XYZ file of C-alpha atoms in Angstrom:
193
model
C 0.000 0.000 0.000
C 1.318 3.449 -0.918
C 0.914 6.236 1.603
C 1.667 9.947 1.743
C 3.068 11.458 4.917
C 1.766 15.020 5.319
C 3.135 17.574 7.795
C 0.314 19.548 9.418
C 1.913 21.316 12.370
C 5.268 21.804 14.127
C 5.733 23.243 17.609
C 9.056 23.528 19.451
C 9.359 24.873 22.983
C 13.037 25.875 22.606
C 14.483 26.781 19.205
C 18.133 26.918 20.272
C 18.498 30.677 20.253
C 17.881 33.565 22.614
C 16.731 35.544 19.578
C 13.025 35.658 18.808
C 13.366 33.357 15.811
C 15.995 31.450 13.893
C 16.103 29.370 10.717
C 15.734 25.624 11.002
C 14.997 22.351 9.261
C 12.334 19.724 9.899
C 13.396 16.269 8.686
C 10.924 13.376 8.496
C 12.184 9.841 7.919
C 10.160 6.664 7.360
C 11.403 3.275 8.632
C 12.021 0.670 7.385
C 13.238 2.346 4.217
C 11.469 0.125 1.659
C 10.358 1.957 -1.453
C 10.305 5.564 -0.288
C 10.358 8.504 -2.669
C 13.941 9.477 -3.395
C 16.347 8.618 -0.575
C 13.874 8.108 2.273
C 13.735 11.533 3.882
C 11.540 14.579 3.539
C 12.557 17.950 4.846
C 11.811 21.631 4.768
C 13.279 24.908 5.898
C 11.282 26.632 8.650
C 11.439 29.768 10.780
C 11.600 28.455 14.357
C 10.155 30.457 17.228
C 9.775 29.294 20.817
C 6.244 27.994 21.539
C 4.824 29.203 18.204
C 2.803 26.801 16.037
C 3.962 26.431 12.460
C 0.854 25.384 10.534
C 0.646 23.926 7.020
C -2.565 23.656 5.036
C -3.277 22.048 1.711
C -1.691 18.963 0.207
C 1.115 20.788 -1.612
C 2.290 22.632 1.522
C 1.972 19.532 3.734
C 3.572 16.861 1.544
C 6.711 15.331 3.099
C 7.202 11.930 1.499
C 5.536 8.947 -0.166
C 6.204 5.416 1.065
C 5.224 1.895 0.122
C 4.112 0.165 3.333
C 4.686 -3.576 3.344
C 4.713 -4.253 7.076
C 5.115 -2.680 10.480
C 6.899 0.680 10.345
C 7.543 3.919 12.219
C 8.387 7.568 11.568
C 11.231 9.626 13.040
C 11.324 13.436 13.122
C 14.241 15.795 13.795
C 14.085 19.557 14.174
C 17.426 21.229 13.509
C 18.117 24.806 14.564
C 20.646 26.649 12.433
C 21.952 29.979 13.696
C 24.378 30.477 10.811
C 23.681 28.293 7.783
C 27.218 28.652 6.350
C 27.786 26.121 3.561
C 24.517 24.407 4.443
C 22.650 27.600 3.565
C 23.937 27.486 0.002
C 22.756 23.901 -0.296
C 19.295 24.774 1.034
C 18.927 27.712 -1.377
C 19.829 25.398 -4.269
C 17.385 22.725 -3.081
C 14.548 25.212 -2.677
C 15.180 26.584 -6.169
C 15.140 23.039 -7.535
C 11.980 22.267 -5.565
C 10.119 25.160 -7.193
C 10.817 23.610 -10.612
C 9.704 20.096 -9.734
C 7.293 19.794 -6.821
C 7.190 17.912 -4.471
C 10.627 18.566 -3.017
C 12.274 15.236 -2.233
C 15.306 15.673 -0.020
C 17.674 12.749 0.231
C 20.175 11.578 2.773
C 22.834 13.842 1.264
C 21.136 16.670 3.199
C 21.581 14.766 6.434
C 25.265 14.237 5.534
C 25.666 17.976 4.892
C 24.007 18.754 8.210
C 26.384 16.329 9.937
C 29.381 18.135 8.448
C 28.122 21.538 9.600
C 27.319 20.160 13.071
C 31.043 19.494 13.450
C 31.594 23.221 12.885
C 29.068 24.074 15.628
C 26.554 25.904 13.404
C 23.366 23.777 13.538
C 22.105 21.569 16.334
C 19.303 19.037 16.646
C 16.969 20.685 19.157
C 14.136 18.139 19.025
C 13.813 14.461 18.153
C 10.878 12.092 18.295
C 9.549 8.908 16.797
C 6.156 7.332 16.474
C 5.171 4.030 17.938
C 5.109 1.044 15.607
C 2.509 1.524 12.872
C 0.746 -1.511 11.428
C -0.419 -1.459 7.781
C -4.092 -1.992 8.692
C -4.254 1.102 10.947
C -1.633 3.411 9.424
C -4.115 5.749 7.686
C -4.724 8.243 10.500
C -3.561 11.480 12.097
C -0.355 11.078 14.088
C 1.171 13.144 16.874
C 4.873 12.686 17.649
C 6.089 14.218 20.898
C 9.720 15.319 20.791
C 12.476 15.845 23.330
C 15.921 17.419 23.325
C 18.358 14.644 22.250
C 21.229 16.565 23.891
C 21.578 19.848 25.753
C 20.185 22.661 23.590
C 22.837 25.374 23.591
C 22.622 29.034 22.641
C 24.652 29.518 19.452
C 23.519 33.101 18.900
C 26.820 34.831 19.744
C 27.227 37.748 17.326
C 29.496 40.732 17.012
C 27.416 43.787 18.054
C 28.882 45.945 15.254
C 28.947 43.585 12.249
C 26.187 41.189 13.397
C 28.407 38.339 12.159
C 28.676 35.078 14.153
C 31.608 35.010 16.591
C 33.055 32.372 18.907
C 31.293 32.169 22.253
C 33.481 31.803 25.323
C 30.780 29.672 26.924
C 27.408 28.703 25.501
C 24.486 28.711 27.898
C 22.196 25.670 28.135
C 18.690 26.667 27.057
C 17.118 23.209 27.542
C 18.586 20.105 29.146
C 18.919 16.756 27.396
C 15.785 14.596 27.630
C 13.376 17.453 28.382
C 10.191 17.725 26.274
C 10.637 20.034 23.294
C 7.424 20.195 21.325
C 5.408 18.066 18.950
C 4.924 17.340 15.287
C 1.498 16.553 13.881
C 1.381 14.393 10.745
C -1.407 12.933 8.682
C -0.906 9.636 6.908
C -3.129 9.183 3.889
C -3.481 6.670 1.076
C -1.538 7.806 -2.001
């Protein structure tokens, strides 16, 4: 059975910045991989604000990925806060431009690899992670809420030079949310494709 995973709503309690908002990514991954559109991940750039609902309406705005369900499965979601996109920002701009030409925007695992490389530089951080319970094929068509938590301490990466507004090294980053604390929810809808 083919299904579409639609993103309806994202809410994070702590976005990883002391600023009002910061750019971020929401990545949705379907397990087991099976026959999933492109390389098994859907993702989108978002403007993250603490305790502010990000709502999506309409199929085109909500579409994340299409999967072929052959057995029991589950969905994992990551929310990544990015204070300074750096090289990742160039990649995202290119992907969004490509996505406008050929909707829907399938984002493969190469994005996750790029995020991993930038994480080593200290720019982005995963601020929320969650996964659904096991979904059986006979009851998979339904709304789904995934509660998320901080997979590690959420640190403030918003250190900027007051004159140039460029990112600078922080002597010590403050902990905004401790590892394991609740950090929002993602609301998905799973529908027959």
